[in-house]
PDB file of C-alpha atoms and ligand atoms in Angstrom:
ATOM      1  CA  UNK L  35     -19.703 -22.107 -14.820  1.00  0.00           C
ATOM      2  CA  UNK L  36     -18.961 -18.747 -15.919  1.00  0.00           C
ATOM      3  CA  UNK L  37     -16.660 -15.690 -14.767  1.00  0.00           C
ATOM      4  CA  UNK L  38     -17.403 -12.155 -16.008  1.00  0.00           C
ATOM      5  CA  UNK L  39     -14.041  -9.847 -15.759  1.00  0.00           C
ATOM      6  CA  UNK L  40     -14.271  -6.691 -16.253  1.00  0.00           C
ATOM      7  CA  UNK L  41     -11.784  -4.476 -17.537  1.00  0.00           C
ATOM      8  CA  UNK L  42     -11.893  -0.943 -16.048  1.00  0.00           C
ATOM      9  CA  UNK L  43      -9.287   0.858 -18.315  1.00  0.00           C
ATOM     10  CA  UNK L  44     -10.107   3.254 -20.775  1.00  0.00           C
ATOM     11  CA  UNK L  45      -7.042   0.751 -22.841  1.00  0.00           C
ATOM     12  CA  UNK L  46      -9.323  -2.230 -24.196  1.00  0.00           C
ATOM     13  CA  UNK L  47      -5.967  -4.378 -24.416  1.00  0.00           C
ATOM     14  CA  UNK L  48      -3.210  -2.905 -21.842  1.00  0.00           C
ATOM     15  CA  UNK L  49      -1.845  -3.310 -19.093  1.00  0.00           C
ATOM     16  CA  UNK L  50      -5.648  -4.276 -17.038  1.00  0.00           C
ATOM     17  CA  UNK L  51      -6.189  -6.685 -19.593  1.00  0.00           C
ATOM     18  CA  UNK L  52      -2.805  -8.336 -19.376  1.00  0.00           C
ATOM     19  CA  UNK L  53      -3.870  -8.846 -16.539  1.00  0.00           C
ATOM     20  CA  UNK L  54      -7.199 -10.235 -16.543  1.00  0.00           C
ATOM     21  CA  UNK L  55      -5.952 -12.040 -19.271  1.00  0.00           C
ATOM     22  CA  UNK L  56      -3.642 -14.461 -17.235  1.00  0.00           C
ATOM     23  CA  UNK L  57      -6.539 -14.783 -14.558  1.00  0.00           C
ATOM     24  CA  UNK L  58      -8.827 -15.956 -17.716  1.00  0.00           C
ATOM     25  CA  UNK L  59      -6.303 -18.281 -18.998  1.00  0.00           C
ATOM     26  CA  UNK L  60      -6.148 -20.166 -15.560  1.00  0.00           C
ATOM     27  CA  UNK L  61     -10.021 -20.808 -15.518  1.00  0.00           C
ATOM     28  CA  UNK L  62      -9.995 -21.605 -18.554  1.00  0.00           C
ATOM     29  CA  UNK L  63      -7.353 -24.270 -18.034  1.00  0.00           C
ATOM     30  CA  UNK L  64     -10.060 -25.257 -15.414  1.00  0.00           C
ATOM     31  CA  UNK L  65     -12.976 -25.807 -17.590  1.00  0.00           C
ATOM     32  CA  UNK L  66     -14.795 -22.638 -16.748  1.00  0.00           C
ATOM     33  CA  UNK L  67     -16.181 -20.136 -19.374  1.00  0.00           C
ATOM     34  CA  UNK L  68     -14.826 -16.672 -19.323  1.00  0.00           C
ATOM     35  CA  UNK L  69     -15.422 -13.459 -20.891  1.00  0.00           C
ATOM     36  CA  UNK L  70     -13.579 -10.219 -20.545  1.00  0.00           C
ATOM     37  CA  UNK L  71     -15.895  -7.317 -20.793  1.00  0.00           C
ATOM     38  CA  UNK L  72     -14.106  -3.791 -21.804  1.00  0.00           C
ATOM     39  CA  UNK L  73     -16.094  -0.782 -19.755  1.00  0.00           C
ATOM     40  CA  UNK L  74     -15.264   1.521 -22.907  1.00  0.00           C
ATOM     41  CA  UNK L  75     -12.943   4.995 -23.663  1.00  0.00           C
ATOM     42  CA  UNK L  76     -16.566   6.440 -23.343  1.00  0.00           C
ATOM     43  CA  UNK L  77     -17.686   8.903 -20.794  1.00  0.00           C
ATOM     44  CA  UNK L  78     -19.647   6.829 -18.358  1.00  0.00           C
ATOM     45  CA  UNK L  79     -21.676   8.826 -15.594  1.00  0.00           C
ATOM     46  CA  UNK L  80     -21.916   8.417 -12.081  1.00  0.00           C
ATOM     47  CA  UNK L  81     -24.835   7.549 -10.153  1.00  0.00           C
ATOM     48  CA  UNK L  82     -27.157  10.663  -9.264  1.00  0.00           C
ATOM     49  CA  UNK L  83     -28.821   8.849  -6.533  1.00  0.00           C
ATOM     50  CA  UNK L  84     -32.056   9.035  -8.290  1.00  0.00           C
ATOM     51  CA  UNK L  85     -33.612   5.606  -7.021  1.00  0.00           C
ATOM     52  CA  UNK L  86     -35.228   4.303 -10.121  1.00  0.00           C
ATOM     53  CA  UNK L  87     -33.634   1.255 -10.312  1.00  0.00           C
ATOM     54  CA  UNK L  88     -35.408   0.440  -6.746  1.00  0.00           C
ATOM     55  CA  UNK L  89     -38.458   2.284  -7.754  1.00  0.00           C
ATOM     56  CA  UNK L  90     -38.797  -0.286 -10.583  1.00  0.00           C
ATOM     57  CA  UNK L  91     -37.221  -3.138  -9.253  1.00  0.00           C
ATOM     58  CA  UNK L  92     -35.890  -3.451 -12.633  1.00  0.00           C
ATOM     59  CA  UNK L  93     -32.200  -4.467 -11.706  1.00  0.00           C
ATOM     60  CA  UNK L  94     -31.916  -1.845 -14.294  1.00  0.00           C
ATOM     61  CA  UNK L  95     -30.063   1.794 -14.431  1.00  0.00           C
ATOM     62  CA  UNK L  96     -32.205   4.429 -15.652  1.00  0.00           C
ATOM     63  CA  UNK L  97     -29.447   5.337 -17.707  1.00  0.00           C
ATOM     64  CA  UNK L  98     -28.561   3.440 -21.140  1.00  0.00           C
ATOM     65  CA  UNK L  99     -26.405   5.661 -22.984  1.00  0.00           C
ATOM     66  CA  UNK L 100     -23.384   3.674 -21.452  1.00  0.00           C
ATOM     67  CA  UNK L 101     -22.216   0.068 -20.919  1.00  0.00           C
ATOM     68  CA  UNK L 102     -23.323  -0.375 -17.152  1.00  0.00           C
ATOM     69  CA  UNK L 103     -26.943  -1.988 -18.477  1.00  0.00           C
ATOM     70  CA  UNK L 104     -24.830  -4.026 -20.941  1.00  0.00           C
ATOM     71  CA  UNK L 105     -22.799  -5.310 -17.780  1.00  0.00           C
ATOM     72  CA  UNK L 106     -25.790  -5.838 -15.588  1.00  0.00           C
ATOM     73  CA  UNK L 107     -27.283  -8.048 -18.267  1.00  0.00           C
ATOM     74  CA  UNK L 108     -24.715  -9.994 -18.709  1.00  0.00           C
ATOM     75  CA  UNK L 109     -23.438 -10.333 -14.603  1.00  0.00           C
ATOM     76  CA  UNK L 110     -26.994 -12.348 -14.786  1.00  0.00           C
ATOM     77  CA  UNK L 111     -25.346 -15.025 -16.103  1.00  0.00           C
ATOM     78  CA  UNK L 112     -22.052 -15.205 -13.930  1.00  0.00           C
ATOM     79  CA  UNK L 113     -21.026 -17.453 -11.562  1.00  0.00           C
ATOM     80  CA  UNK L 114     -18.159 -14.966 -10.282  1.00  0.00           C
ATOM     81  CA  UNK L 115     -16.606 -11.468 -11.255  1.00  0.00           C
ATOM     82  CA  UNK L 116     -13.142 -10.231 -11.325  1.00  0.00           C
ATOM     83  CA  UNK L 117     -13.152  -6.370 -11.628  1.00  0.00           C
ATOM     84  CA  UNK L 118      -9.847  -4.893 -13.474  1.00  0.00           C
ATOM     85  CA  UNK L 119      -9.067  -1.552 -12.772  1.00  0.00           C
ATOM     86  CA  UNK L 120      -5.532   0.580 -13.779  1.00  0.00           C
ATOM     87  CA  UNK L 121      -4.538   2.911 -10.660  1.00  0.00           C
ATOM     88  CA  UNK L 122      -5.597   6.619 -11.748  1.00  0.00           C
ATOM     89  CA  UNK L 123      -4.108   9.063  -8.796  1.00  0.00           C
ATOM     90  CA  UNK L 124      -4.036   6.065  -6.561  1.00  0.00           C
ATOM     91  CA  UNK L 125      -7.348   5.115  -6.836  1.00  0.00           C
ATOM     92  CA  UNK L 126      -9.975   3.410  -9.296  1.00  0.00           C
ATOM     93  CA  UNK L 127     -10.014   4.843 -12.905  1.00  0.00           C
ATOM     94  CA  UNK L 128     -12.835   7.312 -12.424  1.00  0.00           C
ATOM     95  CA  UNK L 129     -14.639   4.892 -15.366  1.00  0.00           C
ATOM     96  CA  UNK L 130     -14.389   1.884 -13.194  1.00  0.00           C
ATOM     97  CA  UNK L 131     -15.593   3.543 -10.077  1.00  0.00           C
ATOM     98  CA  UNK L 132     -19.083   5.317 -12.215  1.00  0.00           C
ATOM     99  CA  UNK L 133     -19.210   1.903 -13.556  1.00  0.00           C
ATOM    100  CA  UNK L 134     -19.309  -0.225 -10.409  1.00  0.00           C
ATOM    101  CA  UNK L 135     -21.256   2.458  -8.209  1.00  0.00           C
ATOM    102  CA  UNK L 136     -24.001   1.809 -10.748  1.00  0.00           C
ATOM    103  CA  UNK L 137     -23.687  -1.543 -11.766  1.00  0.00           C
ATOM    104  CA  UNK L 138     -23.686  -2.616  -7.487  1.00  0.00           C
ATOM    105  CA  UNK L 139     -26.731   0.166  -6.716  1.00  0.00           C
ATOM    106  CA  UNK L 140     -29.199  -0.946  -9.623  1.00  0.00           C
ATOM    107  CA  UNK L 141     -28.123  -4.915 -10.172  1.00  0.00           C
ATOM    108  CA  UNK L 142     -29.098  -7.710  -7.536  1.00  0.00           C
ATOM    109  CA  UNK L 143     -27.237 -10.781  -9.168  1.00  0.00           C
ATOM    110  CA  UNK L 144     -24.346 -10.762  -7.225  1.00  0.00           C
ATOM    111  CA  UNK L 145     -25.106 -11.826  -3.818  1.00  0.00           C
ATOM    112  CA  UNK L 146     -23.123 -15.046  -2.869  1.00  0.00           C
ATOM    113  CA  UNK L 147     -21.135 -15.498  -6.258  1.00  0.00           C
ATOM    114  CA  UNK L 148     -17.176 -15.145  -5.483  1.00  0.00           C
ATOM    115  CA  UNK L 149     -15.362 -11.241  -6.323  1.00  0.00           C
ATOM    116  CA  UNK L 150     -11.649 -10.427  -7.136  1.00  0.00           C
ATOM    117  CA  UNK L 151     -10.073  -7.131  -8.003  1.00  0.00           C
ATOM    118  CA  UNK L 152      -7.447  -6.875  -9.815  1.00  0.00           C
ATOM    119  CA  UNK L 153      -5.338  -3.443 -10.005  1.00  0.00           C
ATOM    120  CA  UNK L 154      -2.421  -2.547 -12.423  1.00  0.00           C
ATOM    121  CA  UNK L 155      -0.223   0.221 -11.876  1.00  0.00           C
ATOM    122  CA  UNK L 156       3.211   1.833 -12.836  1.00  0.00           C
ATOM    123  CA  UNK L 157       4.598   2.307  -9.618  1.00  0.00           C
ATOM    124  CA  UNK L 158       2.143   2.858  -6.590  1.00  0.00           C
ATOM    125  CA  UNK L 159      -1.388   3.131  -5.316  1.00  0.00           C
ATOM    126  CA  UNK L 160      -2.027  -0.201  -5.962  1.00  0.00           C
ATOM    127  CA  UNK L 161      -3.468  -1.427  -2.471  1.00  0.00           C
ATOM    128  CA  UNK L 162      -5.162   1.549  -2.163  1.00  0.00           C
ATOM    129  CA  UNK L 163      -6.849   1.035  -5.028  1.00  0.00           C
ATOM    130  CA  UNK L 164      -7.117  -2.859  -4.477  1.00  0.00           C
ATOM    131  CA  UNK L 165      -8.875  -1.964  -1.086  1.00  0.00           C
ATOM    132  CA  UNK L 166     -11.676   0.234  -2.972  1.00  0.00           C
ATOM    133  CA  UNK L 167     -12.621  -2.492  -5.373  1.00  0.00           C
ATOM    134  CA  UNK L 168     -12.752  -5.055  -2.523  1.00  0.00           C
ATOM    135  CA  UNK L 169     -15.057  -2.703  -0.574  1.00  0.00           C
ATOM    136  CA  UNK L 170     -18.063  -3.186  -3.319  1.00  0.00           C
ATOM    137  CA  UNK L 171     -17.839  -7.000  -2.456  1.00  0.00           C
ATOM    138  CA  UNK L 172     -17.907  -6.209   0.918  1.00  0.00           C
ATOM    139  CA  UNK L 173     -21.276  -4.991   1.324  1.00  0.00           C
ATOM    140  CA  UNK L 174     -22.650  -7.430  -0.985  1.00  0.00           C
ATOM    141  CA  UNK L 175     -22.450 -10.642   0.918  1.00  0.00           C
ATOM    142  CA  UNK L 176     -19.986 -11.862  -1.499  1.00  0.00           C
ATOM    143  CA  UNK L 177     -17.044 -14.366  -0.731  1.00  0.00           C
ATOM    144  CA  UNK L 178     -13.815 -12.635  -1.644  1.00  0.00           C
ATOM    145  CA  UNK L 179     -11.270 -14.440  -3.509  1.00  0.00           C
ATOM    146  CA  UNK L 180      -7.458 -14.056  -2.622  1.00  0.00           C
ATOM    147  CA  UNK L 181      -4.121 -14.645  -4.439  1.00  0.00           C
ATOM    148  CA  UNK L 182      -0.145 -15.108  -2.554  1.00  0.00           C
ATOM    149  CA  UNK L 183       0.176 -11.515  -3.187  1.00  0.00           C
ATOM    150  CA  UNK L 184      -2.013  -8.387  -3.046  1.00  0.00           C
ATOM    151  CA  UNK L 185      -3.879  -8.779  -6.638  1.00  0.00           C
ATOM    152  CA  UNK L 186      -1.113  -5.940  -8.661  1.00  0.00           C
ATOM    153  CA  UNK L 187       0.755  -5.641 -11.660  1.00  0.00           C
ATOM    154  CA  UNK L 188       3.241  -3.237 -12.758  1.00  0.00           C
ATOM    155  CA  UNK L 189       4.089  -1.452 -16.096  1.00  0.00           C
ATOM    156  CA  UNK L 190       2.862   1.284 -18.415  1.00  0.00           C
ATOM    157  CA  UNK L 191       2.620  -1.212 -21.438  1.00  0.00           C
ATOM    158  CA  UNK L 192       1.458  -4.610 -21.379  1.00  0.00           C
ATOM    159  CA  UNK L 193       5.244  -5.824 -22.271  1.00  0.00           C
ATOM    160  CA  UNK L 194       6.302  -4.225 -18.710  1.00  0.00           C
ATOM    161  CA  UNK L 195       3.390  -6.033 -17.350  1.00  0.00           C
ATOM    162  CA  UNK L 196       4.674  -9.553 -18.578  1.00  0.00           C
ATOM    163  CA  UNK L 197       8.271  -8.970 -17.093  1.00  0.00           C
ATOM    164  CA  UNK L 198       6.057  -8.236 -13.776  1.00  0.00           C
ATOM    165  CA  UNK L 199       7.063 -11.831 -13.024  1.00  0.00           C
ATOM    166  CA  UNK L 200       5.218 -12.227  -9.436  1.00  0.00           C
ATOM    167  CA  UNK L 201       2.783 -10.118 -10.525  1.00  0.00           C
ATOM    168  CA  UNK L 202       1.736 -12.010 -13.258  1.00  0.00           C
ATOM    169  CA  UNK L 203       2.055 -15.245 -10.664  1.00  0.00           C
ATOM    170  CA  UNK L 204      -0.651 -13.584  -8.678  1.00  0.00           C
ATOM    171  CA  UNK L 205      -2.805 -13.461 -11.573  1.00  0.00           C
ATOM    172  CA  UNK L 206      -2.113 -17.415 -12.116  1.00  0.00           C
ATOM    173  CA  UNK L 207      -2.663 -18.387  -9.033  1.00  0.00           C
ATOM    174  CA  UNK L 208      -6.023 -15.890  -8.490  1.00  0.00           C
ATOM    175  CA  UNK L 209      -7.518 -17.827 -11.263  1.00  0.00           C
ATOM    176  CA  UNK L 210      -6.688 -21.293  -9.993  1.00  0.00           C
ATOM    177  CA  UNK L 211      -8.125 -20.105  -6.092  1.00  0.00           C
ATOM    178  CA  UNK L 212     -11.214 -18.532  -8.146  1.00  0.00           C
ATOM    179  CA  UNK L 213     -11.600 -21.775  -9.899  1.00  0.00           C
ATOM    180  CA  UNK L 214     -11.159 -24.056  -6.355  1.00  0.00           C
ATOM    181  CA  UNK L 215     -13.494 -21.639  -4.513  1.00  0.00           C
ATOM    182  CA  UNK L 216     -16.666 -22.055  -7.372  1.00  0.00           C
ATOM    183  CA  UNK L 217     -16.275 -25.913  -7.826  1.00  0.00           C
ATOM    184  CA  UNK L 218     -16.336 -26.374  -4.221  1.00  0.00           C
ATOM    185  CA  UNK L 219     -19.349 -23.581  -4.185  1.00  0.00           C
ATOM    186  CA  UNK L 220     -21.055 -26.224  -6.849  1.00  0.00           C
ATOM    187  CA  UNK L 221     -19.696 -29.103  -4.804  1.00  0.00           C
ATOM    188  CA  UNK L 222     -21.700 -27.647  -1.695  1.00  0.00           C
ATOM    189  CA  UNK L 223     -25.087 -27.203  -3.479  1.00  0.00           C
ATOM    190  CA  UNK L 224     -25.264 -30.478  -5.128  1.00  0.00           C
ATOM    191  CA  UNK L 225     -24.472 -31.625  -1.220  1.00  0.00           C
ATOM    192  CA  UNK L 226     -28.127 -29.805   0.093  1.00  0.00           C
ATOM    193  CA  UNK L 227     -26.076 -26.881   1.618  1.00  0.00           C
ATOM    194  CA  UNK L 228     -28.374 -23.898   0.955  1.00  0.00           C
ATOM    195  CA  UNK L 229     -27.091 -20.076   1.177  1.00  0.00           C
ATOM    196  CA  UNK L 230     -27.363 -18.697   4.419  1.00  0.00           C
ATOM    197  CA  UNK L 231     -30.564 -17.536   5.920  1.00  0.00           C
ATOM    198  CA  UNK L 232     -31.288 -13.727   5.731  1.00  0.00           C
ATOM    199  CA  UNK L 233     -32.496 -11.709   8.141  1.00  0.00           C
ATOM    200  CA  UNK L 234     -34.732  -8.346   6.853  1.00  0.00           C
ATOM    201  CA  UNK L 235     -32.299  -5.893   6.369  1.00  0.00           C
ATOM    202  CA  UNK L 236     -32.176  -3.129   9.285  1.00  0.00           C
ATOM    203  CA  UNK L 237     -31.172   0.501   8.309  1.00  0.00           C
ATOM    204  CA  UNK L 238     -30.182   2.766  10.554  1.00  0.00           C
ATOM    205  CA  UNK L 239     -28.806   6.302   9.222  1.00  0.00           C
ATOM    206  CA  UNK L 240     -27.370   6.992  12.556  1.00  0.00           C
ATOM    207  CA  UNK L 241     -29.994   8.851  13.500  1.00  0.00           C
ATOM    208  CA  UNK L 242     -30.175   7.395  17.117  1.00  0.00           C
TER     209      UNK L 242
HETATM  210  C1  FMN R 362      -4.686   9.550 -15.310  1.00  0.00           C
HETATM  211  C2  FMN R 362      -3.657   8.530 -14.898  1.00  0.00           C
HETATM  212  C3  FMN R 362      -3.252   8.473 -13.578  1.00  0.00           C
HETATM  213  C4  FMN R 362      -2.311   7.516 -13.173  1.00  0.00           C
HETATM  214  N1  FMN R 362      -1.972   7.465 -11.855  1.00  0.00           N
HETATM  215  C5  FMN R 362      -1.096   6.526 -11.438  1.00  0.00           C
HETATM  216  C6  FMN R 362      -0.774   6.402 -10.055  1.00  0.00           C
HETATM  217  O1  FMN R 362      -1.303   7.090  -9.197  1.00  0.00           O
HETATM  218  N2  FMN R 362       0.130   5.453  -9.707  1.00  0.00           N
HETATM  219  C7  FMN R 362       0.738   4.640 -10.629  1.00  0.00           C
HETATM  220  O2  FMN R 362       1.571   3.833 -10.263  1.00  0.00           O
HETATM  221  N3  FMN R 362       0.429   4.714 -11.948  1.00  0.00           N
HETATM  222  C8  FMN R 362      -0.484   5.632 -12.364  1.00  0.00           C
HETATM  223  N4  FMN R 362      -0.820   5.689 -13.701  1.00  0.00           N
HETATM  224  C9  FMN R 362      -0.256   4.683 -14.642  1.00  0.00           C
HETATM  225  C10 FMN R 362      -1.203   3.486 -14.845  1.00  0.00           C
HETATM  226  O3  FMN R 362      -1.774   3.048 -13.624  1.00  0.00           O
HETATM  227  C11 FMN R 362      -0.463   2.293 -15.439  1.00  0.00           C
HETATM  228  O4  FMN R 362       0.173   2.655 -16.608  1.00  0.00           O
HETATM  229  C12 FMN R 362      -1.414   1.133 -15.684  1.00  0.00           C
HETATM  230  O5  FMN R 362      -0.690  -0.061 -15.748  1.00  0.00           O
HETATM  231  C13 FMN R 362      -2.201   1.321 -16.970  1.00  0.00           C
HETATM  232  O6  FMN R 362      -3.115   0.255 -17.157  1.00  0.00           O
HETATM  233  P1  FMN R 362      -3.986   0.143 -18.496  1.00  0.00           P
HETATM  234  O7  FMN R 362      -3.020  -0.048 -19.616  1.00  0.00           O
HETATM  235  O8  FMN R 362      -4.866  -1.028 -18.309  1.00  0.00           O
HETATM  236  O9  FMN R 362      -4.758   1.423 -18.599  1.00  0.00           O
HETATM  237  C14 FMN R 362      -1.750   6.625 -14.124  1.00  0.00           C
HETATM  238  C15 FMN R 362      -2.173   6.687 -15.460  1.00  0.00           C
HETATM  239  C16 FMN R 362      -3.118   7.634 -15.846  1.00  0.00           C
HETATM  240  C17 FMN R 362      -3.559   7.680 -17.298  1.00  0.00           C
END
């Protein structure tokens, strides 16, 4: 088993990471695989609404002068996703939020595989922020995996984000819930239990 996180900061090893970090060290501790995947300091552009990736059916962006195909290809091989994201204006960095609008419209992989966000922040915004990432597993039939806390940390520098005591306890315990959640997912299927039937989707642009 295998959880991608992804690290939304334009910082490949701050405060996000420290983060993510502590969540990876707790499935690791687990026996699950983990890999931390940086977004880049690159620009990274947001969806134009083009619909190529349906047209194709490639799972694909049109779009490969960035890291979302790099994501995509790899999210293939995940079992569950923990998306990292400092608070910019109490919200998503704006590379997380290009990143995710693309990487959820063009990719099909992660229907039914467990989601966490994970937010990091000097002083506020976080739950805002927390509730935006959430809202991409949301519409993706995708079980959402909780902590004891609201999934924040606090600090500028990943030294502040250490002394975040509960913070980084939120982190600890988000991995151990992530890890329950996917052995009991494995449990299940080796049981018979199959994913739930879908219906065609219906939908309406409230037209009528
Ligand atoms: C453009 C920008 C906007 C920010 N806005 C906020 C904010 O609204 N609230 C807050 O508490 N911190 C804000 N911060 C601080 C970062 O969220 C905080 O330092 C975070 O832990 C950095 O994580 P990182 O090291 O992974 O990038 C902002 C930082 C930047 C660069």
């Amino acid at each position: 088993m295998k959880v991608l996180l992804i690290n939304g900061s334009p910082r490949v090893d701050g405060c996000t990471y420290t983060a993510l970090r502590e969540v990876a060290n707790e499935l690791e501790k687990e026996n699950i695989e983990t890999e931390i995947f940086h977004v880049g300091n690159k620009p990274i552009r947001g969806c134009i609404g083009c619909g190529a990736c349906y047209k194709t059916g490639s799972g694909k962006c049109i779009f490969n002068d960035d890291t979302v195909n790099i994501g995509l290809e790899k999210a293939k091989e995940a079992d569950a996703f923990v998306f990292g994201s400092p608070v910019h204006y109490a919200s998503a960095s704006g590379l997380i939020t290009s990143f995710l609008d693309r990487f959820f419209y063009a990719g099909d992989g992660f229907q039914y595989k467990p989601g966490a966000a994970v937010v990091s922040c000097r002083r506020s915004g976080s739950t805002a922020t927390f509730e935006q990432l959430n809202k991409y597993f949301t519409i993706s039939n995708m079980p959402v995996v909780s902590s004891q806390y609201w999934n924040a940390v606090h600090g500028n520098t990943p030294e502040e984000v250490k002394q975040d005591l509960e913070g980084m306890q939120t982190m600890r315990t988000l991995g151990k819930n992530m890890a329950w959640l996917l052995k009991s997912i494995k449990a299940g299927k080796e049981a018979g239990i199959s994913l739930p039937e879908k219906e065609e989707r219906v939908g309406t642009n409230f037209i009528r």
